[in-house]
Short mmCIF file of C-alpha atoms in Angstrom, two decimals:
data_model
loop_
_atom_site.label_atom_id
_atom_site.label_comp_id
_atom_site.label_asym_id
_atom_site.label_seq_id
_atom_site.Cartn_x
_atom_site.Cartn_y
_atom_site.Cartn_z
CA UNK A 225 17.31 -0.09 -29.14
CA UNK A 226 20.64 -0.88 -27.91
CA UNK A 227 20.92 2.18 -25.45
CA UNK A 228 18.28 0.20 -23.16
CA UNK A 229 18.74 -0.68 -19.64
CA UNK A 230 16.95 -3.12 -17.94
CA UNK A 231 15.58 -0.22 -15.19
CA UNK A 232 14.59 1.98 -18.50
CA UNK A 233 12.00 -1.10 -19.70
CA UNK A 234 8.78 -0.15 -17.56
CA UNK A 235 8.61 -3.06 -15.01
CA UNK A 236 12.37 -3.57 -13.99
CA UNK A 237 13.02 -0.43 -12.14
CA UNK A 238 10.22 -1.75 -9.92
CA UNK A 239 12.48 -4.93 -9.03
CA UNK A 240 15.67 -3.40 -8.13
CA UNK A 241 15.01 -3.98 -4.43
CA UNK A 242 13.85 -7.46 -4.77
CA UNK A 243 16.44 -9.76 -2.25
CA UNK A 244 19.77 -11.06 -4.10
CA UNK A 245 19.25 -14.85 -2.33
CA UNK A 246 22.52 -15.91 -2.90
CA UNK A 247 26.02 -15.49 -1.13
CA UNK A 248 27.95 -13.19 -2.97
CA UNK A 249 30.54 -15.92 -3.97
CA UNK A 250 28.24 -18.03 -5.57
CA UNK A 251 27.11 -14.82 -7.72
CA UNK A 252 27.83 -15.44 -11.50
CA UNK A 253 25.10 -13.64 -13.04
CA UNK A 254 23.13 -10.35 -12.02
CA UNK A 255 19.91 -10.98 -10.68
CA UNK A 256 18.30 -8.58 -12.70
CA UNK A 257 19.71 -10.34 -15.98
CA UNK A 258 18.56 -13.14 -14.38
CA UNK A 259 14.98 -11.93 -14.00
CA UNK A 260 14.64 -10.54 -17.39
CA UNK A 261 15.44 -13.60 -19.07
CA UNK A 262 12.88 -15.31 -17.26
CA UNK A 263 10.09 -12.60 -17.99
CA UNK A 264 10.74 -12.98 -21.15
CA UNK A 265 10.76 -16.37 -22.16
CA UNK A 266 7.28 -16.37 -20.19
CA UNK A 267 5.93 -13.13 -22.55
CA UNK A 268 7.52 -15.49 -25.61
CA UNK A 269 5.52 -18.40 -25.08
CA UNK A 270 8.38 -20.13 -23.08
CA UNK A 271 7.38 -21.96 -19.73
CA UNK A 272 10.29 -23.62 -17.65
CA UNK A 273 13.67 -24.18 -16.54
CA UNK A 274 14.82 -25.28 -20.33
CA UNK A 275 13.22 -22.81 -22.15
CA UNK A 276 14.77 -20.11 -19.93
CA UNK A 277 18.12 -21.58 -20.88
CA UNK A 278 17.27 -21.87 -24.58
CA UNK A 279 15.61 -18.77 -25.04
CA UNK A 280 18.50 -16.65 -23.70
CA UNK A 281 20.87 -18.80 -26.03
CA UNK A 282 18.64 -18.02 -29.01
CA UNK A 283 18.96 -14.07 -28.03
CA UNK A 284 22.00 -13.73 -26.60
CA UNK A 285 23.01 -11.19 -29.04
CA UNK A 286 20.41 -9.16 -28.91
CA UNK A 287 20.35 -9.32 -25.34
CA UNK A 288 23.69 -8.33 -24.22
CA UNK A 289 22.65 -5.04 -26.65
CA UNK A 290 20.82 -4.21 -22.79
CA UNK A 291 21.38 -6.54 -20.52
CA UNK A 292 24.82 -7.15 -18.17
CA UNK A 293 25.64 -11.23 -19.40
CA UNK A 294 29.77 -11.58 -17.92
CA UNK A 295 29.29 -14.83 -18.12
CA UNK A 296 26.97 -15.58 -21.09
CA UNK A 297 23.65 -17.06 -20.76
CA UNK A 298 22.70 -18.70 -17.36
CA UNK A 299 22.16 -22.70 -17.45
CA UNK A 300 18.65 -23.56 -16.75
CA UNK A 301 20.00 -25.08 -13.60
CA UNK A 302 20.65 -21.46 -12.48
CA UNK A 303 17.64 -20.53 -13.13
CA UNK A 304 15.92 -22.81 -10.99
CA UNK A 305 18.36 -22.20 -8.18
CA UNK A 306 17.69 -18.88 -8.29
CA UNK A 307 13.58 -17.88 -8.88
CA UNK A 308 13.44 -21.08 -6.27
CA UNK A 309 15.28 -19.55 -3.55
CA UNK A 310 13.89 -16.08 -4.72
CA UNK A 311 11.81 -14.59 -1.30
CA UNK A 312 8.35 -14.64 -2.97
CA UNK A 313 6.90 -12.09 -0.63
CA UNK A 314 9.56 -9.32 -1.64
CA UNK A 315 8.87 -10.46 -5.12
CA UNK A 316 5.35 -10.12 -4.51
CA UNK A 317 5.97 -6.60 -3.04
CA UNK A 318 7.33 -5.40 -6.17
CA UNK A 319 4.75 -6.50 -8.14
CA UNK A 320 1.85 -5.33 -6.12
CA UNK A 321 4.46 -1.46 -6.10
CA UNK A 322 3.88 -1.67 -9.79
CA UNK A 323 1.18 -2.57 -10.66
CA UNK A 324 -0.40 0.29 -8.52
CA UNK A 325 1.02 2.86 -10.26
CA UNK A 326 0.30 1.40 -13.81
CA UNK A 327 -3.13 0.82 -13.04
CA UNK A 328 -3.22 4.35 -11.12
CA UNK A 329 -4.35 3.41 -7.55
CA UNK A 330 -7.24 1.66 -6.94
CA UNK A 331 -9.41 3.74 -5.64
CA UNK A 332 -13.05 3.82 -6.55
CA UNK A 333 -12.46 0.08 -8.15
CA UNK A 334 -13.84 -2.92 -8.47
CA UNK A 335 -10.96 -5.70 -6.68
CA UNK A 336 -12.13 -9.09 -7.26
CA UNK A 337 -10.13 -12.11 -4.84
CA UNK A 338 -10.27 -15.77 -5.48
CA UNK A 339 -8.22 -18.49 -5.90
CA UNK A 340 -7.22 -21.30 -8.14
CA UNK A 341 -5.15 -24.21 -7.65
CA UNK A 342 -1.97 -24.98 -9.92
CA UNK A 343 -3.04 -28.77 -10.41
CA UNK A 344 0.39 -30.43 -11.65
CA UNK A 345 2.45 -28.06 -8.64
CA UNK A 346 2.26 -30.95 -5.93
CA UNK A 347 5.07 -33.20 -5.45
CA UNK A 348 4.47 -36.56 -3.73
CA UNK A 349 8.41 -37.60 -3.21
CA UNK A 350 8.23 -34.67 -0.65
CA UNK A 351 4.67 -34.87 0.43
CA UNK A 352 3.95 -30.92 -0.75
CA UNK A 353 0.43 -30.18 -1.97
CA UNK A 354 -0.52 -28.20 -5.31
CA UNK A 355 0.57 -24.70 -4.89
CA UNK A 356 -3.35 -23.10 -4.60
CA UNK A 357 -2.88 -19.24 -5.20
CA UNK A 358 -5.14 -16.13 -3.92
CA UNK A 359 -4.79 -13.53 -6.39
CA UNK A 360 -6.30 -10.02 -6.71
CA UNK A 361 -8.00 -8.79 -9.80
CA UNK A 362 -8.80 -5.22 -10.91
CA UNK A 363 -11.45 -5.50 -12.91
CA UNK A 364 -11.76 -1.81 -14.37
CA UNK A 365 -8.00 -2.30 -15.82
CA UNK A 366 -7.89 -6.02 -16.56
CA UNK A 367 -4.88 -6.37 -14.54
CA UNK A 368 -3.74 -8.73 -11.77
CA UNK A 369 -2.58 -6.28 -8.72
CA UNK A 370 -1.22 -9.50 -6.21
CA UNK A 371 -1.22 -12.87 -4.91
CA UNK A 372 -0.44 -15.27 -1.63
CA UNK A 373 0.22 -18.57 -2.15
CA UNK A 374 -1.55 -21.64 0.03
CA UNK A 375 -1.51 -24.87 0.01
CA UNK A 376 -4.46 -25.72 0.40
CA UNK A 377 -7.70 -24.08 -0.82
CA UNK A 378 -9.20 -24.11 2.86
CA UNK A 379 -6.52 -21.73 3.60
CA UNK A 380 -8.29 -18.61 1.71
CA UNK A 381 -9.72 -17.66 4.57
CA UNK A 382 -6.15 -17.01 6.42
CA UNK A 383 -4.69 -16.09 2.94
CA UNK A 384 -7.63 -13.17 1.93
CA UNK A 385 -6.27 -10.80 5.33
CA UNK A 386 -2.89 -11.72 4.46
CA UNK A 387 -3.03 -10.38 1.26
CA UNK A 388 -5.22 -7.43 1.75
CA UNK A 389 -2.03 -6.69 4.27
CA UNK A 390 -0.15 -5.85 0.67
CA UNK A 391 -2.55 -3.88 -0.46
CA UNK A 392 -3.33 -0.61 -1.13
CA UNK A 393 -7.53 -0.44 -1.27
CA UNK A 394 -8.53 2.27 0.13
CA UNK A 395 -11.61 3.61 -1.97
CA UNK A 396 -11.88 0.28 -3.75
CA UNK A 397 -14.40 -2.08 -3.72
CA UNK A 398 -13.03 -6.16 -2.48
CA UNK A 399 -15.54 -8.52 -4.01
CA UNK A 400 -15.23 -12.34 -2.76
CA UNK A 401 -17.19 -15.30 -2.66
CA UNK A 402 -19.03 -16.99 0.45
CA UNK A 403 -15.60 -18.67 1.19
CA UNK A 404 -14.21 -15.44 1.86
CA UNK A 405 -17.53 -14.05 3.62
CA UNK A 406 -16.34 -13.82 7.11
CA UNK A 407 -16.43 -11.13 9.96
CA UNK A 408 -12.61 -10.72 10.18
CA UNK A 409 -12.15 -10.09 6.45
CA UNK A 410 -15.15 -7.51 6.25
CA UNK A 411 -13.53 -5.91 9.63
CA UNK A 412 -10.30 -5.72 7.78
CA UNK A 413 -11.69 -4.31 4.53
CA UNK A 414 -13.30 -1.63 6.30
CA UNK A 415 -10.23 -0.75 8.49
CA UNK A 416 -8.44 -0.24 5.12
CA UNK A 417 -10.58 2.27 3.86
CA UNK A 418 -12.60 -0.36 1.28
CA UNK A 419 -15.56 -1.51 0.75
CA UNK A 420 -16.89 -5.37 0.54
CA UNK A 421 -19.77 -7.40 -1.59
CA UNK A 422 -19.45 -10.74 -0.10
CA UNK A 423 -21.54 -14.41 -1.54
CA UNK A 424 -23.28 -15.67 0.86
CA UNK A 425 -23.55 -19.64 1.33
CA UNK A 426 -24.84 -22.67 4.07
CA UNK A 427 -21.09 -21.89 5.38
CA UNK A 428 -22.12 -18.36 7.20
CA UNK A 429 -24.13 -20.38 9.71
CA UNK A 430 -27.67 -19.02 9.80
CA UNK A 431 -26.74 -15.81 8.48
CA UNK A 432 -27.59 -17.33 5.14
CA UNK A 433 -30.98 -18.91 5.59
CA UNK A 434 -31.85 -15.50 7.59
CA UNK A 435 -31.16 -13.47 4.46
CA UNK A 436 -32.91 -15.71 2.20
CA UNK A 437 -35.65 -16.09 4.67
CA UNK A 438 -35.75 -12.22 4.30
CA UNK A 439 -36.31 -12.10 0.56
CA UNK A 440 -38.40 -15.11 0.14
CA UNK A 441 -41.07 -13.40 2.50
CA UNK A 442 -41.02 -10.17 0.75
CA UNK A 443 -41.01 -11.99 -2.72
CA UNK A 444 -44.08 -13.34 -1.62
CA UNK A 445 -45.94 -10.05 -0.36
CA UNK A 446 -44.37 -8.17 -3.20
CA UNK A 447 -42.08 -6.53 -1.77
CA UNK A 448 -44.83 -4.12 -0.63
CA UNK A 449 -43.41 -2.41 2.98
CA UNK A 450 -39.82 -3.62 2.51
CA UNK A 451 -37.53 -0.90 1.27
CA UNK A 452 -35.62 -1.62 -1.50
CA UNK A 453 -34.55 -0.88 -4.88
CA UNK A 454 -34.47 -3.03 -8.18
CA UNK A 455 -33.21 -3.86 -11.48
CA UNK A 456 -33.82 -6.75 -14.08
CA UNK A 457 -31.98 -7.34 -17.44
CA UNK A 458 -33.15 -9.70 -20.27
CA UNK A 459 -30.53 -11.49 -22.45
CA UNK A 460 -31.36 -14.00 -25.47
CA UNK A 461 -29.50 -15.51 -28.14
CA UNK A 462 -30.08 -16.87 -31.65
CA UNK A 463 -29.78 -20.57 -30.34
CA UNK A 464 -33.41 -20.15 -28.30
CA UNK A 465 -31.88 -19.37 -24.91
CA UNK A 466 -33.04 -16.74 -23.08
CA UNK A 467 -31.76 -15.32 -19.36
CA UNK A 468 -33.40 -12.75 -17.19
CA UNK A 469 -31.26 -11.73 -13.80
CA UNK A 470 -33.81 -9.63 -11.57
CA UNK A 471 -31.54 -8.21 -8.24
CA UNK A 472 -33.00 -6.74 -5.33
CA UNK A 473 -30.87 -4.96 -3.35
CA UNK A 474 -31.99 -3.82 0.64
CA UNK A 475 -30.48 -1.65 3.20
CA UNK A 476 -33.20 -2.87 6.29
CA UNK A 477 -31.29 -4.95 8.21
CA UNK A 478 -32.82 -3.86 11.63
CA UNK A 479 -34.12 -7.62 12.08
CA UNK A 480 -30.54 -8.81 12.03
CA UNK A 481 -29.33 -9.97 15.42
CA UNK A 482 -25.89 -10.40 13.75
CA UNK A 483 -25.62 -7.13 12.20
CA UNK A 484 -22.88 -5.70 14.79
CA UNK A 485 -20.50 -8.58 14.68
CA UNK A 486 -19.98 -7.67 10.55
CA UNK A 487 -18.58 -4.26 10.74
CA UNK A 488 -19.58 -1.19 7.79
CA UNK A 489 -22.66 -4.22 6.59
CA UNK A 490 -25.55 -2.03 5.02
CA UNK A 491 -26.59 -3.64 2.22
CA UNK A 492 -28.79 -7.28 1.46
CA UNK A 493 -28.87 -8.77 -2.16
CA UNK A 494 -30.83 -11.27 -4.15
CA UNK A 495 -29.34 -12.17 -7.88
CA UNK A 496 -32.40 -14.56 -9.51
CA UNK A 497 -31.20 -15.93 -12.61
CA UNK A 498 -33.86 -17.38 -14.69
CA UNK A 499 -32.71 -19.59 -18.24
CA UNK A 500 -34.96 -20.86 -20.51
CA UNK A 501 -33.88 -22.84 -22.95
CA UNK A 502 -35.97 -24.58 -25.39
CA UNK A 503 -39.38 -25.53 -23.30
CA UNK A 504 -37.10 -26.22 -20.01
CA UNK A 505 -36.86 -23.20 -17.89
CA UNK A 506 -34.64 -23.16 -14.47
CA UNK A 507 -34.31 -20.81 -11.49
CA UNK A 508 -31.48 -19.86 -8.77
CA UNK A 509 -31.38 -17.57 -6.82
CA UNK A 510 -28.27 -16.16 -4.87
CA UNK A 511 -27.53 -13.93 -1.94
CA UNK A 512 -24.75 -11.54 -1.00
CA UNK A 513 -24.35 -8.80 2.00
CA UNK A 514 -22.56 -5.19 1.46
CA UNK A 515 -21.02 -2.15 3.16
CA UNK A 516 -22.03 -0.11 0.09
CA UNK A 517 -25.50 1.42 0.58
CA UNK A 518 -25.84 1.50 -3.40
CA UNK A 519 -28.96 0.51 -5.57
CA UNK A 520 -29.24 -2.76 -7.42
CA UNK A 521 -28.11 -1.50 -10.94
CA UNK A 522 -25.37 -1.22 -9.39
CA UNK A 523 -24.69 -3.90 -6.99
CA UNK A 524 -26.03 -6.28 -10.13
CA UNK A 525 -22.47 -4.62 -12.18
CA UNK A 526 -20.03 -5.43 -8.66
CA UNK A 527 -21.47 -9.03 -9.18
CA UNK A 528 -20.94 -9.32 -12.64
CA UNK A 529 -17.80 -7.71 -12.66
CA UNK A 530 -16.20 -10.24 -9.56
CA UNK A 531 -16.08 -13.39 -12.02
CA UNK A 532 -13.93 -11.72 -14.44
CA UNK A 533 -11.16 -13.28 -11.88
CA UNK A 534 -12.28 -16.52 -13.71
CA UNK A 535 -12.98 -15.67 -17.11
CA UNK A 536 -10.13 -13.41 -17.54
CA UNK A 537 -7.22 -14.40 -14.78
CA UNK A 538 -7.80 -18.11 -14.45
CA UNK A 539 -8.85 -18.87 -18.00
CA UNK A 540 -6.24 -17.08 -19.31
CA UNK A 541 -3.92 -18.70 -17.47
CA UNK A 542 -4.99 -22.40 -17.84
CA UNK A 543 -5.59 -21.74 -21.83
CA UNK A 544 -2.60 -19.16 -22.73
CA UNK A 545 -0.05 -20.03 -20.30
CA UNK A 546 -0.62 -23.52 -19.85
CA UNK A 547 -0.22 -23.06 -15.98
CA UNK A 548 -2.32 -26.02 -14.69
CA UNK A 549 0.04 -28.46 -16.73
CA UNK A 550 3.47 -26.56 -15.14
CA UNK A 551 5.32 -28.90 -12.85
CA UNK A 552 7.75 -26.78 -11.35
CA UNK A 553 7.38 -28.24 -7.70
CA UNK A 554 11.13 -27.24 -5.66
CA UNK A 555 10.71 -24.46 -3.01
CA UNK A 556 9.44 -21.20 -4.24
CA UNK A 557 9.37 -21.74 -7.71
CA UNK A 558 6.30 -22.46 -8.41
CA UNK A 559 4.39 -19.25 -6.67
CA UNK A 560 7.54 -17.37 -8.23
CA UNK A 561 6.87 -18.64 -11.88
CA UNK A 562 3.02 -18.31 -11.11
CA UNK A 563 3.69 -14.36 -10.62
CA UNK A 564 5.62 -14.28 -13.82
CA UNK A 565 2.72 -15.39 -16.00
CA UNK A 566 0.98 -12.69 -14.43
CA UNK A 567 3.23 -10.02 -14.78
CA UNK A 568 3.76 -11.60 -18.29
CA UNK A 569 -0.17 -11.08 -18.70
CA UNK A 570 -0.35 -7.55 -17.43
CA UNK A 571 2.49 -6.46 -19.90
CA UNK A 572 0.35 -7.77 -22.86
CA UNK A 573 -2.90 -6.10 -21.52
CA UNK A 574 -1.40 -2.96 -20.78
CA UNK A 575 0.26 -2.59 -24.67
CA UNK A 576 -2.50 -1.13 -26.74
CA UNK A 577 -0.94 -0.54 -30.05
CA UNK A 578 -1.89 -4.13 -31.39
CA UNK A 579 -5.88 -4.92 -30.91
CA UNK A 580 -5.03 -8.70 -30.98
CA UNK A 581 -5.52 -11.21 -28.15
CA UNK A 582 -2.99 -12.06 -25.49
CA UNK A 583 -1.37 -15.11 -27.51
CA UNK A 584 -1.30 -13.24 -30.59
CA UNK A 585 0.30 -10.48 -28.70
CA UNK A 586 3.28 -13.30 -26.99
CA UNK A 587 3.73 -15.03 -30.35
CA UNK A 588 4.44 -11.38 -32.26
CA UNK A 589 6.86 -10.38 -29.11
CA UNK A 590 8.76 -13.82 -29.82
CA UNK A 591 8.67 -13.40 -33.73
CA UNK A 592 9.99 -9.53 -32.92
CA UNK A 593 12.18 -7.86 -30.97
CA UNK A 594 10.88 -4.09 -31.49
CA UNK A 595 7.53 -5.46 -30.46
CA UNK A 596 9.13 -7.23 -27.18
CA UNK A 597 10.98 -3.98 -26.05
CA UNK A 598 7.03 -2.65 -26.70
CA UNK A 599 5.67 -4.65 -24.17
CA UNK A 600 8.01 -3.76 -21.82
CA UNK A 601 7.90 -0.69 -22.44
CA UNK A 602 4.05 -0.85 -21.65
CA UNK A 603 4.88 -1.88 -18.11
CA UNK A 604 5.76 2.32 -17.56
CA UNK A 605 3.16 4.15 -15.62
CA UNK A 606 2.00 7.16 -17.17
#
């Protein structure tokens, strides 16, 4: 174990060009030490400034056995200094460089983008707002590929072509929800080489009651003329509820004035989801527009697939990582912190050798060291 190098642990020789933000004669520690400390403590459970500190005193033997330490373990003052001044975009960049080659391009995936807002992140002595993060999800690996940071949740709409900037996606699939549904986004999705599946809501003008004007009249002739394809699935459970989700999908859009103002659109969709449970039975029916020209088995999977962003990103990160109760506020710590957890949470879904959840994975990489260098060593593409 004590022959490793930071660069020879998967992730790190991804952030050797991240930006050194300090003057050279203020430079103590490496950066790099600096960085692995940090990632660490966040795979270990840890979560600030102090546990940075504490964790690297509670290791620093085992530590210096890879790491370059001159001057021991950094206060946790340094470390705020530091991943606060830390250019986030660069850091970002890295990331995003990584993560592509663990997850082994994106092509032909599923990309889910939304955003969540880091609640306790605002600061009112200074007037900032809670740090409100777009993220980017690939849902066939599990793993989050990038994020922009906002500060305000209005803002998706600039952040979403910002972000797809970063990104690698040609051959992939960008699912987002009616926020995101707008003309410039599915312009710049197609002029990346992707593809789109976009929600549709009251905000898209009258493109929305169009579509669902659409459906509702062929609904009620049964469909009969309209070309289109369909799927239903029926789920129950023990308890007495009971789900069907029936999805239409359409490709005759010839009635749409619109249609040339939303570049590669092909596809119309209608998700009804009907519950039952007990004797009360509800229905609600949504709507969402495509460049694929698929059928609804499989549009009905994109859908599915775009809200493990919430179950699996933001979940995870509210109920592991504690991130909504995180008040690191100064400069660009918190969006630098927020892409820690996440690269902390793509080291633990990419180790395999343990079939135990995320937490049980962190607790086991504090409790032992082998383990730890394990998960790091996970972060090397094949």
């Amino acid at each position: 174990m004590g022959t490793d190098k930071p660069q020879h642990l998967g992730i790190f020789a991804f952030f050797e060009t991240v930006p050194e933000p300090r003057v050279e004669r203020t430079r103590r520690h490496p950066l790099m030490s600096i960085l692995v400390i940090a990632l660490l403590t966040m795979i270990c459970v840890g979560e600030g400034w102090e546990d940075m500190e504490a964790f690297g005193l509670a290791k620093e033997a085992w530590l210096r056995t890879f790491l370059d330490l001159p001057f021991g373990i950094p206060s946790e003052d340094t470390f705020r200094r530091v991943l606060s001044a830390l250019n986030p975009k660069a850091f970002n960049a890295c990331f995003i460089a990584w993560v592509q080659a663990l997850s082994q391009g994106t092509a032909g995936k599923l990309i889910p983008i939304d955003g969540k807002t880091v609640r306790h992140s605002f600061d009112r002595a200074t007037g900032k707002k809670a740090l409100h993060v777009v993220s980017a999800w690939i849902a066939d690996n599990r793993l989050t590929l990038g994020q922009i940071a906002t500060e305000e949740k209005s803002n998706e709409i600039t952040a979403i072509p910002k972000l797809l900037e970063l990104l690698d996606i040609r051959g992939a699939t960008i699912t987002v929800d009616a926020m995101g549904c707008q003309k410039e986004i599915a312009a710049k999705i197609v002029d990346q080489g992707g593809d789109y599946v976009m929600g549709l809501k009251g905000n898209q003008g009258t493109a929305h009651k169009e579509v669902e004007a659409f459906f509702t009249d062929a609904d009620a002739k049964g469909f009969q003329d309209v070309q289109h394809t369909f799927h239903q699935t029926v789920d129950g459970s023990e308890h007495g509820r009971l789900e069907v989700r029936r999805v239409w999908a359409s490709q005759e859009l010839g009635w749409f004035a619109d249609l040339p103002k939303w570049k590669g659109l092909r596809s119309i969709i209608m998700i009804e989801s009907e519950r039952t449970v007990g004797a009360a039975t509800s229905t609600e029916r949504r709507y969402y527009w495509s460049s694929h020209g698929v059928d609804a088995e499989i549009f009905a999977g994109m859908i599915r697939g775009h809200w493990g962003i919430e179950n699996q990103l933001h979940w995870c990160l509210d109920v592991g990582f504690r991130e909504d109760e995180s008040r690191i506020r100064t400069d660009h710590g918190p969006e630098n912190i927020s892409l820690l957890r996440k690269i902390a949470m793509n080291l633990a879904k990419a180790e395999r050798s343990h079939k135990r959840g995320i937490q049980a994975k962190r607790k086991l990489a504090a409790w032992d060291d082998a383990y730890l260098l394990t998960l790091l060593r996970a972060g090397l593409p094949d």
